[in-house]
């Protein structure tokens, strides 16, 4: 088997790598629950959209913000934290996910004995909790899509 040796141009930012891996694991978990998550556009306050279908002639969507366990919080940035949009540019907006009506926050548990478990908190559960409070709050089961069907004819 050929050994792959990375060259110096293959550097990967660990934070971005963790973020992408967490995002992908949440997408797979949602797929296993029967949903087809839709990627949100850049700079939206949420990462994924779930089309819950039509109820009473109205299509229903739910939004999910995906966070890594180490950056799990209910705000876009730590309160008071300033992150410039560009060098010398204005600071990015800081907001609470609750105020933006994000339906769910999702993450992957990394605690010993619970590694790899996808955790979800709905808006009524996470509201304005601190990162420490949220990690101590029981997560919820994301709903399973009852409308999944097989292509096999019965």
mmCIF file with all atom_site columns, C-alpha atoms in Angstrom:
data_model
loop_
_atom_site.group_PDB
_atom_site.id
_atom_site.type_symbol
_atom_site.label_atom_id
_atom_site.label_alt_id
_atom_site.label_comp_id
_atom_site.label_asym_id
_atom_site.label_entity_id
_atom_site.label_seq_id
_atom_site.pdbx_PDB_ins_code
_atom_site.Cartn_x
_atom_site.Cartn_y
_atom_site.Cartn_z
_atom_site.occupancy
_atom_site.B_iso_or_equiv
_atom_site.pdbx_formal_charge
_atom_site.auth_seq_id
_atom_site.auth_comp_id
_atom_site.auth_asym_id
_atom_site.auth_atom_id
_atom_site.pdbx_PDB_model_num
ATOM 1   C CA . UNK A 1 1   ? 0.000   0.000  0.000  1.00 0.00 ? 1   UNK A CA 1
ATOM 2   C CA . UNK A 1 2   ? 1.320   3.409  -0.957 1.00 0.00 ? 2   UNK A CA 1
ATOM 3   C CA . UNK A 1 3   ? 2.040   5.745  1.949  1.00 0.00 ? 3   UNK A CA 1
ATOM 4   C CA . UNK A 1 4   ? 0.564   9.224  1.580  1.00 0.00 ? 4   UNK A CA 1
ATOM 5   C CA . UNK A 1 5   ? 2.847   11.964 2.781  1.00 0.00 ? 5   UNK A CA 1
ATOM 6   C CA . UNK A 1 6   ? 1.265   15.421 3.028  1.00 0.00 ? 6   UNK A CA 1
ATOM 7   C CA . UNK A 1 7   ? 3.261   18.262 1.573  1.00 0.00 ? 7   UNK A CA 1
ATOM 8   C CA . UNK A 1 8   ? 3.512   21.664 3.218  1.00 0.00 ? 8   UNK A CA 1
ATOM 9   C CA . UNK A 1 9   ? 0.671   23.007 1.036  1.00 0.00 ? 9   UNK A CA 1
ATOM 10  C CA . UNK A 1 10  ? -1.851  20.594 2.572  1.00 0.00 ? 10  UNK A CA 1
ATOM 11  C CA . UNK A 1 11  ? -2.223  22.400 5.903  1.00 0.00 ? 11  UNK A CA 1
ATOM 12  C CA . UNK A 1 12  ? -5.677  22.176 7.459  1.00 0.00 ? 12  UNK A CA 1
ATOM 13  C CA . UNK A 1 13  ? -7.060  24.472 10.140 1.00 0.00 ? 13  UNK A CA 1
ATOM 14  C CA . UNK A 1 14  ? -8.068  22.241 13.086 1.00 0.00 ? 14  UNK A CA 1
ATOM 15  C CA . UNK A 1 15  ? -11.056 24.420 14.006 1.00 0.00 ? 15  UNK A CA 1
ATOM 16  C CA . UNK A 1 16  ? -12.476 24.287 10.494 1.00 0.00 ? 16  UNK A CA 1
ATOM 17  C CA . UNK A 1 17  ? -11.814 20.557 10.295 1.00 0.00 ? 17  UNK A CA 1
ATOM 18  C CA . UNK A 1 18  ? -13.680 19.932 13.589 1.00 0.00 ? 18  UNK A CA 1
ATOM 19  C CA . UNK A 1 19  ? -16.527 22.158 12.437 1.00 0.00 ? 19  UNK A CA 1
ATOM 20  C CA . UNK A 1 20  ? -16.887 20.331 9.109  1.00 0.00 ? 20  UNK A CA 1
ATOM 21  C CA . UNK A 1 21  ? -16.715 16.902 10.769 1.00 0.00 ? 21  UNK A CA 1
ATOM 22  C CA . UNK A 1 22  ? -19.367 17.871 13.346 1.00 0.00 ? 22  UNK A CA 1
ATOM 23  C CA . UNK A 1 23  ? -21.571 19.312 10.601 1.00 0.00 ? 23  UNK A CA 1
ATOM 24  C CA . UNK A 1 24  ? -21.251 16.128 8.524  1.00 0.00 ? 24  UNK A CA 1
ATOM 25  C CA . UNK A 1 25  ? -22.043 13.867 11.503 1.00 0.00 ? 25  UNK A CA 1
ATOM 26  C CA . UNK A 1 26  ? -25.198 15.868 12.306 1.00 0.00 ? 26  UNK A CA 1
ATOM 27  C CA . UNK A 1 27  ? -26.286 15.640 8.635  1.00 0.00 ? 27  UNK A CA 1
ATOM 28  C CA . UNK A 1 28  ? -25.823 11.848 8.685  1.00 0.00 ? 28  UNK A CA 1
ATOM 29  C CA . UNK A 1 29  ? -27.784 11.555 11.945 1.00 0.00 ? 29  UNK A CA 1
ATOM 30  C CA . UNK A 1 30  ? -30.649 13.599 10.493 1.00 0.00 ? 30  UNK A CA 1
ATOM 31  C CA . UNK A 1 31  ? -30.610 11.382 7.395  1.00 0.00 ? 31  UNK A CA 1
ATOM 32  C CA . UNK A 1 32  ? -30.856 8.286  9.585  1.00 0.00 ? 32  UNK A CA 1
ATOM 33  C CA . UNK A 1 33  ? -33.904 9.866  11.216 1.00 0.00 ? 33  UNK A CA 1
ATOM 34  C CA . UNK A 1 34  ? -35.511 10.196 7.774  1.00 0.00 ? 34  UNK A CA 1
ATOM 35  C CA . UNK A 1 35  ? -34.794 13.848 7.003  1.00 0.00 ? 35  UNK A CA 1
ATOM 36  C CA . UNK A 1 36  ? -32.937 15.372 4.041  1.00 0.00 ? 36  UNK A CA 1
ATOM 37  C CA . UNK A 1 37  ? -31.152 18.392 5.545  1.00 0.00 ? 37  UNK A CA 1
ATOM 38  C CA . UNK A 1 38  ? -30.671 21.407 3.288  1.00 0.00 ? 38  UNK A CA 1
ATOM 39  C CA . UNK A 1 39  ? -27.519 23.511 3.579  1.00 0.00 ? 39  UNK A CA 1
ATOM 40  C CA . UNK A 1 40  ? -28.215 27.111 4.536  1.00 0.00 ? 40  UNK A CA 1
ATOM 41  C CA . UNK A 1 41  ? -26.728 29.945 2.512  1.00 0.00 ? 41  UNK A CA 1
ATOM 42  C CA . UNK A 1 42  ? -23.562 31.629 3.761  1.00 0.00 ? 42  UNK A CA 1
ATOM 43  C CA . UNK A 1 43  ? -23.905 34.106 6.620  1.00 0.00 ? 43  UNK A CA 1
ATOM 44  C CA . UNK A 1 44  ? -27.275 32.793 7.772  1.00 0.00 ? 44  UNK A CA 1
ATOM 45  C CA . UNK A 1 45  ? -27.740 32.444 11.546 1.00 0.00 ? 45  UNK A CA 1
ATOM 46  C CA . UNK A 1 46  ? -28.345 28.697 11.028 1.00 0.00 ? 46  UNK A CA 1
ATOM 47  C CA . UNK A 1 47  ? -26.495 25.916 9.224  1.00 0.00 ? 47  UNK A CA 1
ATOM 48  C CA . UNK A 1 48  ? -29.169 23.437 8.178  1.00 0.00 ? 48  UNK A CA 1
ATOM 49  C CA . UNK A 1 49  ? -32.834 23.541 7.210  1.00 0.00 ? 49  UNK A CA 1
ATOM 50  C CA . UNK A 1 50  ? -35.251 20.640 7.567  1.00 0.00 ? 50  UNK A CA 1
ATOM 51  C CA . UNK A 1 51  ? -38.345 20.571 5.356  1.00 0.00 ? 51  UNK A CA 1
ATOM 52  C CA . UNK A 1 52  ? -40.965 19.098 7.692  1.00 0.00 ? 52  UNK A CA 1
ATOM 53  C CA . UNK A 1 53  ? -43.574 18.872 4.931  1.00 0.00 ? 53  UNK A CA 1
ATOM 54  C CA . UNK A 1 54  ? -47.025 20.378 4.505  1.00 0.00 ? 54  UNK A CA 1
ATOM 55  C CA . UNK A 1 55  ? -49.534 20.669 7.317  1.00 0.00 ? 55  UNK A CA 1
ATOM 56  C CA . UNK A 1 56  ? -52.869 22.454 6.822  1.00 0.00 ? 56  UNK A CA 1
ATOM 57  C CA . UNK A 1 57  ? -51.758 23.829 3.428  1.00 0.00 ? 57  UNK A CA 1
ATOM 58  C CA . UNK A 1 58  ? -48.605 25.357 4.925  1.00 0.00 ? 58  UNK A CA 1
ATOM 59  C CA . UNK A 1 59  ? -45.065 24.083 4.345  1.00 0.00 ? 59  UNK A CA 1
ATOM 60  C CA . UNK A 1 60  ? -43.099 23.880 7.582  1.00 0.00 ? 60  UNK A CA 1
ATOM 61  C CA . UNK A 1 61  ? -39.335 24.274 7.981  1.00 0.00 ? 61  UNK A CA 1
ATOM 62  C CA . UNK A 1 62  ? -37.063 24.004 11.014 1.00 0.00 ? 62  UNK A CA 1
ATOM 63  C CA . UNK A 1 63  ? -33.583 25.477 11.354 1.00 0.00 ? 63  UNK A CA 1
ATOM 64  C CA . UNK A 1 64  ? -30.545 23.934 13.040 1.00 0.00 ? 64  UNK A CA 1
ATOM 65  C CA . UNK A 1 65  ? -27.352 25.598 14.231 1.00 0.00 ? 65  UNK A CA 1
ATOM 66  C CA . UNK A 1 66  ? -24.476 23.088 14.423 1.00 0.00 ? 66  UNK A CA 1
ATOM 67  C CA . UNK A 1 67  ? -21.736 23.702 16.992 1.00 0.00 ? 67  UNK A CA 1
ATOM 68  C CA . UNK A 1 68  ? -18.691 21.664 17.966 1.00 0.00 ? 68  UNK A CA 1
ATOM 69  C CA . UNK A 1 69  ? -18.694 20.541 21.619 1.00 0.00 ? 69  UNK A CA 1
ATOM 70  C CA . UNK A 1 70  ? -15.810 22.893 22.448 1.00 0.00 ? 70  UNK A CA 1
ATOM 71  C CA . UNK A 1 71  ? -17.621 25.897 20.934 1.00 0.00 ? 71  UNK A CA 1
ATOM 72  C CA . UNK A 1 72  ? -21.121 24.962 22.136 1.00 0.00 ? 72  UNK A CA 1
ATOM 73  C CA . UNK A 1 73  ? -22.988 28.154 22.982 1.00 0.00 ? 73  UNK A CA 1
ATOM 74  C CA . UNK A 1 74  ? -26.321 29.867 22.410 1.00 0.00 ? 74  UNK A CA 1
ATOM 75  C CA . UNK A 1 75  ? -24.838 32.994 20.847 1.00 0.00 ? 75  UNK A CA 1
ATOM 76  C CA . UNK A 1 76  ? -23.033 33.544 17.557 1.00 0.00 ? 76  UNK A CA 1
ATOM 77  C CA . UNK A 1 77  ? -19.951 34.801 19.445 1.00 0.00 ? 77  UNK A CA 1
ATOM 78  C CA . UNK A 1 78  ? -19.059 35.166 23.072 1.00 0.00 ? 78  UNK A CA 1
ATOM 79  C CA . UNK A 1 79  ? -20.727 38.259 24.451 1.00 0.00 ? 79  UNK A CA 1
ATOM 80  C CA . UNK A 1 80  ? -18.427 41.219 24.014 1.00 0.00 ? 80  UNK A CA 1
ATOM 81  C CA . UNK A 1 81  ? -16.181 39.327 21.583 1.00 0.00 ? 81  UNK A CA 1
ATOM 82  C CA . UNK A 1 82  ? -15.225 41.371 18.534 1.00 0.00 ? 82  UNK A CA 1
ATOM 83  C CA . UNK A 1 83  ? -14.479 39.659 15.234 1.00 0.00 ? 83  UNK A CA 1
ATOM 84  C CA . UNK A 1 84  ? -13.726 41.976 12.319 1.00 0.00 ? 84  UNK A CA 1
ATOM 85  C CA . UNK A 1 85  ? -15.287 41.168 8.946  1.00 0.00 ? 85  UNK A CA 1
ATOM 86  C CA . UNK A 1 86  ? -11.969 42.076 7.304  1.00 0.00 ? 86  UNK A CA 1
ATOM 87  C CA . UNK A 1 87  ? -8.689  43.644 8.345  1.00 0.00 ? 87  UNK A CA 1
ATOM 88  C CA . UNK A 1 88  ? -9.623  47.047 9.724  1.00 0.00 ? 88  UNK A CA 1
ATOM 89  C CA . UNK A 1 89  ? -13.278 46.311 8.929  1.00 0.00 ? 89  UNK A CA 1
ATOM 90  C CA . UNK A 1 90  ? -16.375 46.568 11.085 1.00 0.00 ? 90  UNK A CA 1
ATOM 91  C CA . UNK A 1 91  ? -17.082 43.909 13.692 1.00 0.00 ? 91  UNK A CA 1
ATOM 92  C CA . UNK A 1 92  ? -19.410 41.021 12.933 1.00 0.00 ? 92  UNK A CA 1
ATOM 93  C CA . UNK A 1 93  ? -22.804 41.108 14.556 1.00 0.00 ? 93  UNK A CA 1
ATOM 94  C CA . UNK A 1 94  ? -23.237 39.152 17.769 1.00 0.00 ? 94  UNK A CA 1
ATOM 95  C CA . UNK A 1 95  ? -26.672 37.674 18.448 1.00 0.00 ? 95  UNK A CA 1
ATOM 96  C CA . UNK A 1 96  ? -28.494 35.037 20.439 1.00 0.00 ? 96  UNK A CA 1
ATOM 97  C CA . UNK A 1 97  ? -29.791 32.082 18.439 1.00 0.00 ? 97  UNK A CA 1
ATOM 98  C CA . UNK A 1 98  ? -32.987 32.268 20.488 1.00 0.00 ? 98  UNK A CA 1
ATOM 99  C CA . UNK A 1 99  ? -33.614 35.835 19.263 1.00 0.00 ? 99  UNK A CA 1
ATOM 100 C CA . UNK A 1 100 ? -33.088 34.656 15.662 1.00 0.00 ? 100 UNK A CA 1
ATOM 101 C CA . UNK A 1 101 ? -35.721 31.902 16.216 1.00 0.00 ? 101 UNK A CA 1
ATOM 102 C CA . UNK A 1 102 ? -33.281 29.061 15.503 1.00 0.00 ? 102 UNK A CA 1
ATOM 103 C CA . UNK A 1 103 ? -35.305 25.913 16.208 1.00 0.00 ? 103 UNK A CA 1
ATOM 104 C CA . UNK A 1 104 ? -32.454 23.606 17.255 1.00 0.00 ? 104 UNK A CA 1
ATOM 105 C CA . UNK A 1 105 ? -28.814 23.597 18.341 1.00 0.00 ? 105 UNK A CA 1
ATOM 106 C CA . UNK A 1 106 ? -26.939 20.369 17.550 1.00 0.00 ? 106 UNK A CA 1
ATOM 107 C CA . UNK A 1 107 ? -23.511 19.036 18.492 1.00 0.00 ? 107 UNK A CA 1
ATOM 108 C CA . UNK A 1 108 ? -21.517 15.831 18.850 1.00 0.00 ? 108 UNK A CA 1
ATOM 109 C CA . UNK A 1 109 ? -20.791 14.755 22.431 1.00 0.00 ? 109 UNK A CA 1
ATOM 110 C CA . UNK A 1 110 ? -17.106 14.144 23.132 1.00 0.00 ? 110 UNK A CA 1
ATOM 111 C CA . UNK A 1 111 ? -17.354 13.259 26.834 1.00 0.00 ? 111 UNK A CA 1
ATOM 112 C CA . UNK A 1 112 ? -15.890 9.923  27.876 1.00 0.00 ? 112 UNK A CA 1
ATOM 113 C CA . UNK A 1 113 ? -18.410 7.142  27.389 1.00 0.00 ? 113 UNK A CA 1
ATOM 114 C CA . UNK A 1 114 ? -20.680 9.376  25.296 1.00 0.00 ? 114 UNK A CA 1
ATOM 115 C CA . UNK A 1 115 ? -18.372 10.027 22.342 1.00 0.00 ? 115 UNK A CA 1
ATOM 116 C CA . UNK A 1 116 ? -20.085 10.439 18.995 1.00 0.00 ? 116 UNK A CA 1
ATOM 117 C CA . UNK A 1 117 ? -23.636 10.854 20.273 1.00 0.00 ? 117 UNK A CA 1
ATOM 118 C CA . UNK A 1 118 ? -25.466 13.625 18.415 1.00 0.00 ? 118 UNK A CA 1
ATOM 119 C CA . UNK A 1 119 ? -27.145 15.986 20.897 1.00 0.00 ? 119 UNK A CA 1
ATOM 120 C CA . UNK A 1 120 ? -30.046 18.311 20.088 1.00 0.00 ? 120 UNK A CA 1
ATOM 121 C CA . UNK A 1 121 ? -31.651 21.084 22.123 1.00 0.00 ? 121 UNK A CA 1
ATOM 122 C CA . UNK A 1 122 ? -34.769 22.850 20.920 1.00 0.00 ? 122 UNK A CA 1
ATOM 123 C CA . UNK A 1 123 ? -35.371 26.582 21.277 1.00 0.00 ? 123 UNK A CA 1
ATOM 124 C CA . UNK A 1 124 ? -37.468 26.217 24.430 1.00 0.00 ? 124 UNK A CA 1
ATOM 125 C CA . UNK A 1 125 ? -34.678 24.211 26.056 1.00 0.00 ? 125 UNK A CA 1
ATOM 126 C CA . UNK A 1 126 ? -31.536 26.156 25.077 1.00 0.00 ? 126 UNK A CA 1
ATOM 127 C CA . UNK A 1 127 ? -32.939 29.737 25.162 1.00 0.00 ? 127 UNK A CA 1
ATOM 128 C CA . UNK A 1 128 ? -30.300 31.964 26.875 1.00 0.00 ? 128 UNK A CA 1
ATOM 129 C CA . UNK A 1 129 ? -28.231 29.282 28.621 1.00 0.00 ? 129 UNK A CA 1
ATOM 130 C CA . UNK A 1 130 ? -24.483 29.690 29.087 1.00 0.00 ? 130 UNK A CA 1
ATOM 131 C CA . UNK A 1 131 ? -22.218 27.078 27.467 1.00 0.00 ? 131 UNK A CA 1
ATOM 132 C CA . UNK A 1 132 ? -21.762 25.335 30.833 1.00 0.00 ? 132 UNK A CA 1
ATOM 133 C CA . UNK A 1 133 ? -25.499 25.311 31.540 1.00 0.00 ? 133 UNK A CA 1
ATOM 134 C CA . UNK A 1 134 ? -26.284 23.952 28.077 1.00 0.00 ? 134 UNK A CA 1
ATOM 135 C CA . UNK A 1 135 ? -23.788 21.083 28.402 1.00 0.00 ? 135 UNK A CA 1
ATOM 136 C CA . UNK A 1 136 ? -25.465 20.104 31.707 1.00 0.00 ? 136 UNK A CA 1
ATOM 137 C CA . UNK A 1 137 ? -28.972 20.297 30.205 1.00 0.00 ? 137 UNK A CA 1
ATOM 138 C CA . UNK A 1 138 ? -30.500 17.039 28.986 1.00 0.00 ? 138 UNK A CA 1
ATOM 139 C CA . UNK A 1 139 ? -30.623 16.927 25.215 1.00 0.00 ? 139 UNK A CA 1
ATOM 140 C CA . UNK A 1 140 ? -33.759 15.974 23.308 1.00 0.00 ? 140 UNK A CA 1
ATOM 141 C CA . UNK A 1 141 ? -34.449 13.383 20.655 1.00 0.00 ? 141 UNK A CA 1
ATOM 142 C CA . UNK A 1 142 ? -34.763 15.006 17.254 1.00 0.00 ? 142 UNK A CA 1
ATOM 143 C CA . UNK A 1 143 ? -38.068 13.821 15.755 1.00 0.00 ? 143 UNK A CA 1
ATOM 144 C CA . UNK A 1 144 ? -38.006 10.870 13.389 1.00 0.00 ? 144 UNK A CA 1
ATOM 145 C CA . UNK A 1 145 ? -39.724 11.474 10.062 1.00 0.00 ? 145 UNK A CA 1
ATOM 146 C CA . UNK A 1 146 ? -42.817 9.222  10.087 1.00 0.00 ? 146 UNK A CA 1
ATOM 147 C CA . UNK A 1 147 ? -43.277 9.631  6.330  1.00 0.00 ? 147 UNK A CA 1
ATOM 148 C CA . UNK A 1 148 ? -40.263 7.626  5.166  1.00 0.00 ? 148 UNK A CA 1
ATOM 149 C CA . UNK A 1 149 ? -41.300 4.907  2.741  1.00 0.00 ? 149 UNK A CA 1
ATOM 150 C CA . UNK A 1 150 ? -39.684 2.139  0.749  1.00 0.00 ? 150 UNK A CA 1
ATOM 151 C CA . UNK A 1 151 ? -39.689 1.998  -3.058 1.00 0.00 ? 151 UNK A CA 1
ATOM 152 C CA . UNK A 1 152 ? -40.671 -1.643 -2.828 1.00 0.00 ? 152 UNK A CA 1
ATOM 153 C CA . UNK A 1 153 ? -44.217 -2.349 -3.817 1.00 0.00 ? 153 UNK A CA 1
ATOM 154 C CA . UNK A 1 154 ? -46.223 -4.183 -1.210 1.00 0.00 ? 154 UNK A CA 1
#
